[in-house]
Short mmCIF file of C-alpha atoms in Angstrom, two decimals:
data_model
loop_
_atom_site.label_atom_id
_atom_site.label_comp_id
_atom_site.label_asym_id
_atom_site.label_seq_id
_atom_site.Cartn_x
_atom_site.Cartn_y
_atom_site.Cartn_z
CA MET P 1 0.00 -0.01 0.00
CA THR P 2 1.41 3.38 -1.02
CA THR P 3 1.75 5.94 1.74
CA TYR P 4 1.21 9.67 1.45
CA GLU P 5 4.87 10.32 2.22
CA SER P 6 6.20 7.93 -0.40
CA LEU P 7 3.80 9.09 -3.11
CA LEU P 8 4.52 12.74 -2.34
CA ALA P 9 8.26 12.05 -2.54
CA ALA P 10 7.78 10.37 -5.92
CA VAL P 11 6.13 13.46 -7.47
CA THR P 12 8.08 16.30 -5.89
CA THR P 13 11.59 17.56 -6.58
CA ASP P 14 14.45 19.06 -4.62
CA GLY P 15 15.40 21.17 -7.64
CA ASP P 16 13.70 23.95 -9.50
CA GLY P 17 9.94 23.78 -10.01
CA ARG P 18 6.65 25.26 -8.83
CA GLU P 19 6.18 25.66 -5.08
CA VAL P 20 2.88 24.13 -4.00
CA LEU P 21 1.01 25.66 -1.06
CA ASP P 22 -2.04 24.28 0.77
CA PRO P 23 -4.93 26.61 -0.18
CA ALA P 24 -6.48 26.06 3.25
CA THR P 25 -3.46 26.98 5.38
CA GLY P 26 -0.84 28.52 3.12
CA GLU P 27 1.62 25.84 4.26
CA ARG P 28 4.21 24.54 1.83
CA ILE P 29 3.50 21.02 0.56
CA GLY P 30 6.48 20.61 -1.72
CA THR P 31 7.93 21.61 -5.08
CA ALA P 32 6.37 20.18 -8.21
CA PRO P 33 8.72 19.51 -11.13
CA VAL P 34 8.07 21.45 -14.32
CA VAL P 35 9.27 20.83 -17.88
CA ASP P 36 9.73 23.03 -20.92
CA THR P 37 8.06 22.85 -24.31
CA ALA P 38 10.91 20.74 -25.72
CA ALA P 39 9.89 18.02 -23.25
CA VAL P 40 6.41 18.03 -24.70
CA GLY P 41 7.74 17.16 -28.14
CA ASP P 42 9.87 14.42 -26.62
CA ALA P 43 6.88 13.03 -24.71
CA VAL P 44 4.70 13.04 -27.86
CA ALA P 45 7.45 11.23 -29.83
CA ARG P 46 7.79 8.57 -27.12
CA ALA P 47 4.02 8.11 -26.90
CA ALA P 48 3.81 7.79 -30.69
CA ALA P 49 6.52 5.15 -30.70
CA ALA P 50 4.72 3.18 -27.97
CA GLN P 51 1.30 3.38 -29.56
CA PRO P 52 1.43 0.58 -32.18
CA ALA P 53 2.35 -2.05 -29.61
CA TRP P 54 -0.31 -0.74 -27.22
CA ALA P 55 -2.95 -0.91 -29.94
CA ALA P 56 -1.78 -4.42 -30.92
CA LEU P 57 -2.60 -5.73 -27.45
CA GLY P 58 -6.30 -5.66 -28.35
CA HIS P 59 -9.33 -4.63 -26.34
CA ALA P 60 -9.31 -7.58 -23.95
CA GLU P 61 -5.73 -7.05 -22.77
CA ARG P 62 -6.10 -3.28 -22.56
CA SER P 63 -9.30 -3.69 -20.55
CA ALA P 64 -7.52 -6.07 -18.18
CA LEU P 65 -4.79 -3.48 -17.66
CA LEU P 66 -7.36 -0.78 -16.93
CA HIS P 67 -8.81 -3.05 -14.23
CA ARG P 68 -5.31 -3.50 -12.81
CA ALA P 69 -4.91 0.27 -12.89
CA ALA P 70 -8.15 0.60 -10.91
CA ASP P 71 -6.74 -1.90 -8.39
CA ALA P 72 -3.62 0.30 -8.09
CA VAL P 73 -5.72 3.43 -7.52
CA GLU P 74 -7.70 1.67 -4.81
CA ALA P 75 -4.52 0.38 -3.15
CA SER P 76 -3.19 3.97 -3.06
CA SER P 77 -6.54 5.64 -2.40
CA GLU P 78 -5.72 7.28 0.96
CA ALA P 79 -2.39 8.64 -0.28
CA LEU P 80 -4.04 10.01 -3.42
CA ALA P 81 -6.89 11.55 -1.42
CA GLU P 82 -4.49 13.24 1.00
CA ILE P 83 -2.39 14.78 -1.78
CA LEU P 84 -5.60 15.91 -3.51
CA SER P 85 -7.05 17.40 -0.33
CA ARG P 86 -3.87 19.27 0.59
CA GLU P 87 -3.22 20.64 -2.92
CA GLN P 88 -6.73 21.26 -4.24
CA GLY P 89 -8.28 22.08 -0.85
CA LYS P 90 -11.31 19.82 -0.97
CA PRO P 91 -12.06 17.92 2.24
CA LEU P 92 -11.44 14.20 2.54
CA ASN P 93 -15.12 13.52 3.30
CA GLY P 94 -18.38 14.36 1.62
CA PRO P 95 -18.47 14.40 -2.17
CA ASN P 96 -14.82 15.46 -2.20
CA ALA P 97 -11.33 13.88 -2.15
CA ARG P 98 -12.10 10.27 -1.21
CA PHE P 99 -15.16 10.44 -3.44
CA GLU P 100 -13.01 11.71 -6.34
CA VAL P 101 -10.40 8.97 -5.97
CA GLY P 102 -13.17 6.36 -5.75
CA ALA P 103 -14.66 7.75 -8.94
CA CYS P 104 -11.32 7.30 -10.67
CA ALA P 105 -11.35 3.57 -9.95
CA ALA P 106 -15.02 3.25 -10.89
CA TRP P 107 -14.56 5.04 -14.24
CA LEU P 108 -11.54 2.90 -15.08
CA ARG P 109 -13.55 -0.30 -14.46
CA VAL P 110 -16.70 0.78 -16.34
CA THR P 111 -14.62 2.09 -19.28
CA ALA P 112 -12.76 -1.24 -19.39
CA ASP P 113 -16.06 -3.13 -19.54
CA THR P 114 -17.95 -0.96 -22.00
CA PRO P 115 -18.57 -3.01 -25.18
CA THR P 116 -16.61 -2.02 -28.24
CA PRO P 117 -18.90 0.23 -30.35
CA THR P 118 -18.64 -1.83 -33.58
CA GLN P 119 -21.87 -1.67 -35.59
CA VAL P 120 -23.25 -3.58 -38.60
CA VAL P 121 -24.88 -0.82 -40.65
CA VAL P 122 -26.05 -2.83 -43.67
CA ASP P 123 -26.60 -6.57 -44.02
CA ASP P 124 -29.39 -7.17 -46.51
CA GLY P 125 -28.11 -10.25 -48.30
CA THR P 126 -26.54 -8.18 -51.06
CA ASP P 127 -24.46 -5.58 -49.26
CA PHE P 128 -22.60 -5.79 -46.00
CA ALA P 129 -21.00 -2.87 -44.19
CA GLU P 130 -19.60 -2.71 -40.70
CA LEU P 131 -18.55 0.41 -38.77
CA HIS P 132 -15.41 0.03 -36.67
CA TYR P 133 -13.59 2.47 -34.42
CA ARG P 134 -9.79 2.47 -34.69
CA PRO P 135 -7.16 4.19 -32.54
CA ILE P 136 -6.32 7.79 -33.40
CA GLY P 137 -2.70 7.56 -32.20
CA VAL P 138 -1.57 10.05 -29.57
CA VAL P 139 -4.20 11.87 -27.47
CA GLY P 140 -3.36 15.06 -25.60
CA ALA P 141 -5.28 15.38 -22.33
CA ILE P 142 -5.42 18.87 -20.78
CA THR P 143 -7.09 18.81 -17.35
CA PRO P 144 -8.35 21.47 -14.91
CA TRP P 145 -7.68 22.12 -11.23
CA ASN P 146 -11.16 21.60 -9.79
CA TRP P 147 -11.40 17.79 -10.22
CA PRO P 148 -7.82 17.11 -11.26
CA MET P 149 -7.86 13.35 -10.85
CA MET P 150 -11.40 12.44 -11.83
CA ILE P 151 -11.51 14.54 -14.97
CA ALA P 152 -8.08 13.20 -15.95
CA ILE P 153 -9.50 9.64 -15.77
CA TRP P 154 -12.50 10.75 -17.85
CA GLN P 155 -10.00 11.56 -20.58
CA LEU P 156 -7.29 8.94 -20.05
CA ALA P 157 -9.43 5.84 -19.58
CA PRO P 158 -11.37 5.88 -22.87
CA ALA P 159 -8.34 7.04 -24.84
CA LEU P 160 -6.25 4.16 -23.50
CA ARG P 161 -9.06 1.62 -23.87
CA MET P 162 -9.36 2.44 -27.58
CA GLY P 163 -5.66 1.84 -28.22
CA ASN P 164 -4.31 5.40 -28.06
CA THR P 165 -1.37 6.53 -26.00
CA VAL P 166 -1.75 9.71 -23.92
CA VAL P 167 0.31 12.77 -23.08
CA ALA P 168 -1.35 14.39 -20.07
CA LYS P 169 -0.90 18.04 -19.13
CA PRO P 170 -2.25 18.68 -15.60
CA SER P 171 -3.29 22.14 -14.47
CA GLN P 172 -0.42 24.24 -13.12
CA TYR P 173 -2.54 24.75 -9.98
CA THR P 174 -2.76 21.01 -9.20
CA LEU P 175 0.45 19.51 -10.55
CA LEU P 176 1.01 17.14 -7.68
CA SER P 177 -2.47 15.64 -7.97
CA GLY P 178 -2.04 15.06 -11.69
CA LEU P 179 1.47 13.63 -11.29
CA ALA P 180 0.45 11.38 -8.37
CA LEU P 181 -2.37 9.84 -10.36
CA VAL P 182 -0.11 9.17 -13.36
CA GLU P 183 2.55 7.77 -11.02
CA VAL P 184 0.08 5.21 -9.67
CA LEU P 185 -1.32 4.29 -13.10
CA ASN P 186 2.19 3.77 -14.47
CA THR P 187 2.90 1.05 -11.94
CA VAL P 188 0.66 -1.01 -14.20
CA LEU P 189 0.79 0.45 -17.71
CA PRO P 190 3.61 -0.26 -20.20
CA ALA P 191 6.31 2.34 -20.60
CA ASP P 192 5.39 5.54 -22.47
CA VAL P 193 1.71 4.62 -22.88
CA LEU P 194 0.88 7.46 -20.48
CA ILE P 195 3.27 10.40 -19.98
CA ALA P 196 2.66 13.49 -17.85
CA VAL P 197 4.13 16.89 -18.79
CA PRO P 198 3.86 19.24 -15.77
CA GLY P 199 4.15 22.97 -16.21
CA SER P 200 2.40 26.16 -17.26
CA GLY P 201 -0.08 26.88 -20.03
CA GLU P 202 2.62 27.12 -22.71
CA LEU P 203 2.94 23.30 -22.49
CA GLY P 204 -0.70 22.95 -23.41
CA ALA P 205 -0.17 25.19 -26.42
CA ALA P 206 2.78 23.02 -27.51
CA LEU P 207 0.66 19.89 -27.14
CA VAL P 208 -2.20 21.35 -29.15
CA THR P 209 0.02 22.36 -32.09
CA ASP P 210 2.15 19.21 -32.26
CA PRO P 211 1.31 17.51 -35.59
CA ALA P 212 1.79 14.04 -34.06
CA VAL P 213 -1.14 14.61 -31.66
CA GLY P 214 -4.30 13.39 -33.27
CA LYS P 215 -6.78 14.38 -30.61
CA ILE P 216 -7.04 16.97 -27.86
CA MET P 217 -9.36 16.55 -24.91
CA PHE P 218 -9.75 19.72 -22.87
CA THR P 219 -11.81 20.72 -19.83
CA GLY P 220 -11.61 24.36 -18.87
CA SER P 221 -12.77 27.84 -19.75
CA THR P 222 -14.52 28.85 -22.96
CA ALA P 223 -11.84 31.47 -23.62
CA THR P 224 -9.08 28.84 -23.55
CA GLY P 225 -11.20 26.46 -25.56
CA LYS P 226 -11.47 29.05 -28.35
CA LYS P 227 -7.68 29.38 -28.39
CA ILE P 228 -7.36 25.61 -28.71
CA ILE P 229 -9.76 25.57 -31.66
CA GLU P 230 -7.71 28.22 -33.44
CA ALA P 231 -4.33 26.63 -32.62
CA SER P 232 -5.44 23.14 -33.67
CA ALA P 233 -6.88 24.19 -37.03
CA GLY P 234 -3.61 23.89 -38.93
CA ASN P 235 -3.38 20.19 -38.13
CA VAL P 236 -7.16 19.53 -38.27
CA THR P 237 -6.79 17.99 -34.84
CA ARG P 238 -9.87 16.28 -33.46
CA LEU P 239 -11.27 17.96 -30.33
CA THR P 240 -13.47 17.21 -27.36
CA LEU P 241 -14.10 20.44 -25.45
CA GLU P 242 -15.93 20.65 -22.12
CA LEU P 243 -15.96 24.37 -21.51
CA GLY P 244 -17.50 26.89 -19.15
CA GLY P 245 -21.03 26.67 -17.92
CA ASN P 246 -23.52 28.69 -15.93
CA ASP P 247 -26.11 26.04 -15.13
CA ALA P 248 -29.64 27.11 -14.40
CA GLY P 249 -32.16 25.40 -12.14
CA ILE P 250 -35.88 26.05 -12.41
CA VAL P 251 -38.06 25.28 -9.37
CA LEU P 252 -41.77 24.79 -10.17
CA PRO P 253 -44.45 25.82 -7.66
CA ASP P 254 -45.50 22.25 -6.73
CA VAL P 255 -42.30 21.33 -4.87
CA ASP P 256 -41.83 20.55 -1.18
CA PRO P 257 -39.05 23.04 -0.35
CA LYS P 258 -37.68 21.12 2.59
CA ALA P 259 -37.58 17.88 0.61
CA ILE P 260 -35.47 19.33 -2.18
CA ALA P 261 -33.25 21.68 -0.18
CA GLU P 262 -30.32 19.33 0.42
CA GLN P 263 -30.23 18.20 -3.21
CA LEU P 264 -30.34 21.85 -4.29
CA PHE P 265 -27.48 22.65 -1.94
CA TRP P 266 -25.19 19.93 -3.20
CA GLY P 267 -26.10 20.69 -6.79
CA ALA P 268 -24.73 24.17 -6.22
CA PHE P 269 -22.03 23.72 -3.58
CA ILE P 270 -20.36 20.42 -4.46
CA ASN P 271 -16.57 20.97 -4.36
CA THR P 272 -17.35 24.37 -2.81
CA GLY P 273 -19.04 25.40 -6.06
CA GLN P 274 -15.93 24.72 -8.16
CA THR P 275 -17.60 22.38 -10.65
CA CYS P 276 -18.32 23.06 -14.33
CA ALA P 277 -21.81 21.55 -14.13
CA ALA P 278 -22.73 22.93 -10.69
CA LEU P 279 -26.02 24.75 -10.23
CA LYS P 280 -25.00 28.39 -10.55
CA ARG P 281 -28.31 30.30 -10.81
CA LEU P 282 -31.62 29.20 -9.33
CA TYR P 283 -34.98 30.41 -10.61
CA VAL P 284 -37.74 29.81 -8.05
CA HIS P 285 -41.48 30.38 -8.52
CA ASP P 286 -42.95 33.13 -6.38
CA ASP P 287 -45.36 30.70 -4.62
CA VAL P 288 -42.48 28.81 -2.99
CA TYR P 289 -39.68 31.35 -3.17
CA ASP P 290 -39.51 32.30 0.51
CA ALA P 291 -39.84 28.70 1.65
CA VAL P 292 -37.08 27.49 -0.69
CA CYS P 293 -34.78 30.29 0.48
CA GLU P 294 -35.48 29.43 4.14
CA ALA P 295 -34.88 25.74 3.57
CA LEU P 296 -31.60 26.39 1.75
CA VAL P 297 -30.36 28.64 4.55
CA ASP P 298 -31.07 25.86 7.06
CA VAL P 299 -29.12 23.29 5.02
CA ALA P 300 -26.21 25.51 4.00
CA GLY P 301 -25.77 26.93 7.48
CA ALA P 302 -25.22 23.43 8.88
CA MET P 303 -22.43 22.45 6.47
CA PRO P 304 -18.96 22.66 8.11
CA MET P 305 -16.24 24.41 6.14
CA GLY P 306 -12.54 24.24 6.96
CA VAL P 307 -9.21 22.50 6.39
CA GLY P 308 -9.70 19.45 4.24
CA LEU P 309 -7.77 17.02 6.43
CA ASP P 310 -10.24 17.65 9.26
CA GLU P 311 -12.61 14.69 8.95
CA ALA P 312 -15.61 16.82 10.03
CA ASN P 313 -15.50 19.26 7.13
CA VAL P 314 -17.43 18.91 3.87
CA LEU P 315 -16.63 22.33 2.33
CA GLY P 316 -13.13 23.62 1.76
CA PRO P 317 -11.36 26.74 0.46
CA LEU P 318 -11.34 28.01 -3.08
CA GLN P 319 -8.30 26.48 -4.74
CA ASN P 320 -6.52 29.72 -5.61
CA ALA P 321 -6.54 33.44 -4.95
CA MET P 322 -7.67 34.20 -8.49
CA GLN P 323 -10.91 32.29 -7.96
CA PHE P 324 -11.46 33.82 -4.53
CA ASP P 325 -11.24 37.27 -6.12
CA VAL P 326 -13.81 36.34 -8.80
CA VAL P 327 -16.35 35.19 -6.23
CA ASP P 328 -15.66 38.11 -3.94
CA ARG P 329 -16.07 40.63 -6.75
CA LEU P 330 -19.39 39.19 -7.90
CA VAL P 331 -20.91 38.97 -4.42
CA GLU P 332 -19.81 42.50 -3.55
CA ALA P 333 -21.39 43.76 -6.79
CA ALA P 334 -24.64 41.95 -5.91
CA LYS P 335 -24.64 43.47 -2.43
CA ALA P 336 -24.04 46.95 -3.88
CA SER P 337 -26.98 46.49 -6.23
CA GLY P 338 -29.37 45.93 -3.31
CA ALA P 339 -29.62 42.16 -3.47
CA ARG P 340 -30.37 40.49 -0.14
CA VAL P 341 -27.66 38.22 1.35
CA LEU P 342 -29.38 35.40 3.21
CA LEU P 343 -26.20 33.68 4.35
CA GLY P 344 -22.47 34.29 4.05
CA GLY P 345 -21.03 37.00 1.89
CA ASP P 346 -18.56 38.10 4.54
CA PRO P 347 -15.23 36.28 4.14
CA GLU P 348 -12.54 36.51 6.79
CA ARG P 349 -9.83 38.41 4.96
CA THR P 350 -7.07 38.33 7.55
CA GLN P 351 -6.79 34.54 8.09
CA PRO P 352 -4.72 32.15 5.91
CA GLY P 353 -6.46 30.19 3.22
CA HIS P 354 -8.80 31.06 0.37
CA PHE P 355 -12.01 30.46 2.32
CA TYR P 356 -15.19 32.05 1.09
CA PRO P 357 -18.29 31.14 3.15
CA ALA P 358 -21.30 29.41 1.63
CA THR P 359 -23.32 32.36 0.34
CA LEU P 360 -26.98 32.61 -0.67
CA VAL P 361 -28.17 35.81 -2.40
CA ALA P 362 -31.89 36.50 -2.85
CA ASP P 363 -34.00 39.22 -4.48
CA ILE P 364 -31.40 39.73 -7.19
CA ASP P 365 -31.92 41.19 -10.64
CA PRO P 366 -31.76 38.51 -13.35
CA ALA P 367 -29.21 40.61 -15.23
CA ASN P 368 -26.90 41.02 -12.22
CA ALA P 369 -23.31 39.96 -12.79
CA LEU P 370 -23.56 37.24 -10.13
CA VAL P 371 -26.30 35.65 -12.26
CA VAL P 372 -24.97 36.07 -15.77
CA GLU P 373 -21.25 35.45 -15.09
CA GLU P 374 -19.96 32.06 -13.98
CA GLN P 375 -18.90 32.49 -10.34
CA PHE P 376 -17.32 29.01 -9.97
CA GLY P 377 -17.50 29.19 -6.22
CA PRO P 378 -19.78 28.97 -3.16
CA ALA P 379 -22.23 31.77 -3.99
CA LEU P 380 -25.71 30.99 -5.32
CA PRO P 381 -28.06 33.70 -6.65
CA ILE P 382 -31.76 32.86 -6.20
CA ILE P 383 -34.03 34.65 -8.70
CA ARG P 384 -37.76 35.02 -8.18
CA TYR P 385 -40.12 34.38 -11.13
CA SER P 386 -43.87 34.20 -11.61
CA ASP P 387 -44.15 33.23 -15.32
CA LEU P 388 -42.59 29.93 -16.37
CA ASP P 389 -41.98 31.13 -19.93
CA ASP P 390 -39.93 34.02 -18.53
CA ALA P 391 -37.86 31.64 -16.37
CA ILE P 392 -37.14 29.38 -19.34
CA ALA P 393 -36.16 32.39 -21.45
CA LEU P 394 -33.78 33.56 -18.72
CA ALA P 395 -32.30 30.05 -18.36
CA ASN P 396 -31.69 29.94 -22.12
CA GLY P 397 -30.56 33.55 -22.42
CA LEU P 398 -26.83 33.01 -21.93
CA ASP P 399 -24.31 31.76 -24.50
CA VAL P 400 -23.45 28.61 -22.53
CA GLY P 401 -25.36 25.38 -22.03
CA LEU P 402 -23.59 22.65 -20.12
CA GLY P 403 -26.28 21.49 -17.69
CA ALA P 404 -29.59 22.54 -16.17
CA SER P 405 -32.21 21.14 -13.85
CA VAL P 406 -35.95 21.20 -13.28
CA TRP P 407 -37.49 20.63 -9.84
CA SER P 408 -41.09 19.47 -9.56
CA ALA P 409 -43.32 16.91 -7.88
CA ASP P 410 -44.70 16.06 -11.35
CA ARG P 411 -41.98 14.26 -13.29
CA ASP P 412 -43.86 14.43 -16.57
CA ARG P 413 -44.33 18.15 -16.22
CA ALA P 414 -40.66 18.51 -15.37
CA ARG P 415 -39.68 16.62 -18.52
CA GLU P 416 -41.85 18.95 -20.63
CA VAL P 417 -39.96 21.89 -19.20
CA ALA P 418 -36.61 20.12 -19.66
CA ALA P 419 -37.28 19.69 -23.39
CA ARG P 420 -37.39 23.49 -23.72
CA ILE P 421 -34.04 24.12 -22.03
CA GLN P 422 -30.86 24.56 -24.08
CA ALA P 423 -28.33 22.40 -22.26
CA GLY P 424 -26.37 19.25 -22.87
CA THR P 425 -27.88 17.58 -19.80
CA VAL P 426 -31.05 18.43 -17.93
CA TRP P 427 -31.50 16.72 -14.58
CA ILE P 428 -34.89 16.20 -12.91
CA ASN P 429 -34.95 16.84 -9.14
CA SER P 430 -31.15 16.70 -8.89
CA HIS P 431 -28.26 18.55 -10.42
CA GLY P 432 -24.78 17.67 -11.63
CA GLY P 433 -24.72 13.90 -11.15
CA VAL P 434 -22.72 12.02 -13.75
CA HIS P 435 -22.57 8.32 -14.62
CA PRO P 436 -19.84 6.52 -16.58
CA MET P 437 -22.38 5.09 -19.02
CA ILE P 438 -24.46 8.25 -19.59
CA PRO P 439 -23.08 10.59 -22.31
CA PHE P 440 -22.07 14.04 -21.10
CA GLY P 441 -21.27 17.20 -23.05
CA GLY P 442 -22.32 20.78 -23.62
CA VAL P 443 -24.05 22.93 -26.23
CA LYS P 444 -23.47 26.51 -27.37
CA GLN P 445 -20.20 27.87 -25.98
CA SER P 446 -20.00 25.13 -23.37
CA GLY P 447 -18.17 23.10 -25.98
CA TYR P 448 -18.74 20.05 -28.15
CA GLY P 449 -18.13 16.32 -28.17
CA LEU P 450 -19.41 13.65 -25.79
CA GLU P 451 -17.71 11.78 -22.98
CA PHE P 452 -18.64 8.55 -21.15
CA GLY P 453 -20.05 5.23 -22.28
CA ALA P 454 -19.99 4.05 -25.87
CA GLU P 455 -20.18 7.64 -27.16
CA GLY P 456 -17.07 8.46 -25.17
CA LEU P 457 -15.20 5.55 -26.75
CA LYS P 458 -16.20 6.69 -30.21
CA ALA P 459 -14.93 10.22 -29.42
CA VAL P 460 -11.35 8.94 -28.93
CA ALA P 461 -11.28 6.84 -32.08
CA VAL P 462 -11.52 7.27 -35.84
CA PRO P 463 -14.43 5.60 -37.64
CA GLN P 464 -13.67 3.12 -40.39
CA VAL P 465 -16.26 1.46 -42.59
CA VAL P 466 -15.42 -2.05 -43.80
CA ASN P 467 -17.64 -2.50 -46.85
CA GLY P 468 -18.00 -5.93 -48.45
#
């Protein structure tokens, strides 16, 4: 069993690199190694050289190795969770660090067992055609800092399963988490099948423009996604982009506010709000508005926030000062506009750590910046509505569409409303839950391409028709 100390030692350096500080305490964790752009080219060349043999193993052997990789993750789960908690800030408990590491193992196993998406398209006695999905070659995986291990597995597992090799570029804010995961996986995988390149954003740019990279998978901001589209055009590189979101929830007047309050809370505040598909703006019918607000205050006020290694906490700090400043700016603007703060909104600015309290803001203008800009943190605006058509129009009024939710005691009615919402996923009476067999992706400027299940396997492969 890998210990925290041994795994940390394996992914830190005594030389030059990026100093890593605990976002909850400001304490130094260690120094993460960083490489230059020349190392990216070398990594891509090594991955390209290893790819034919990896593809030749076949689906059965690759799937067996993914199961062994899941075993390795589980054997190192506490060490991985502690590194993740200390570097990213999320607590060990709740839907946080241990949950994330567990999801890594689960996604590896389900991806390994998902049937190959081969399809007979014509077989009429005269013609026969079969659609196969072949490896692309080298896949570049560029991952964010909010779920640095789980989202990495979302990219790595299907790419490897389909016979590609992977060069992974973890976020510069969570280098140790990304390197630790790759370190554990590489105790099982053949050499150069998975290579990590730690460093700043310039490494991602080098990966995107390398002509030997056949596919880029990216999770991050819409602005960066647009740069990737432009940079990849010269090589016609295939892309899967999961970009920014500003998910809306619509609460219909037939709900029981107390019954839905905890689900609403976690839909918005999972990972302290630092989740692409978190509930970020909540539209509540006037008939139940006050009761929903009251129920949310009761739930949110009872959730302990603090240092992630404290087993009692379920909310942690924001991962970095940049994100703290975004949330702080938006909440202060909402307060200045006359919106009513029901809970929170008053961070302790003299203590260490990027802690922003769970914040609920009511009676806010639908056009307020806290509503129309993605806050990516623990601050939820609650907007009152009386006409459902108006609420749907507001939900659809932004240029993003990753997820959304509808809350109602009448599931059929909720599905009717869901059909009118412009989002890649619409949840009913929950928000943000993902499943390794259910396709996930955005619309509008939230990106394109699907992940998970058979659709996710197709996305990291090239289609080939065998005709005859």
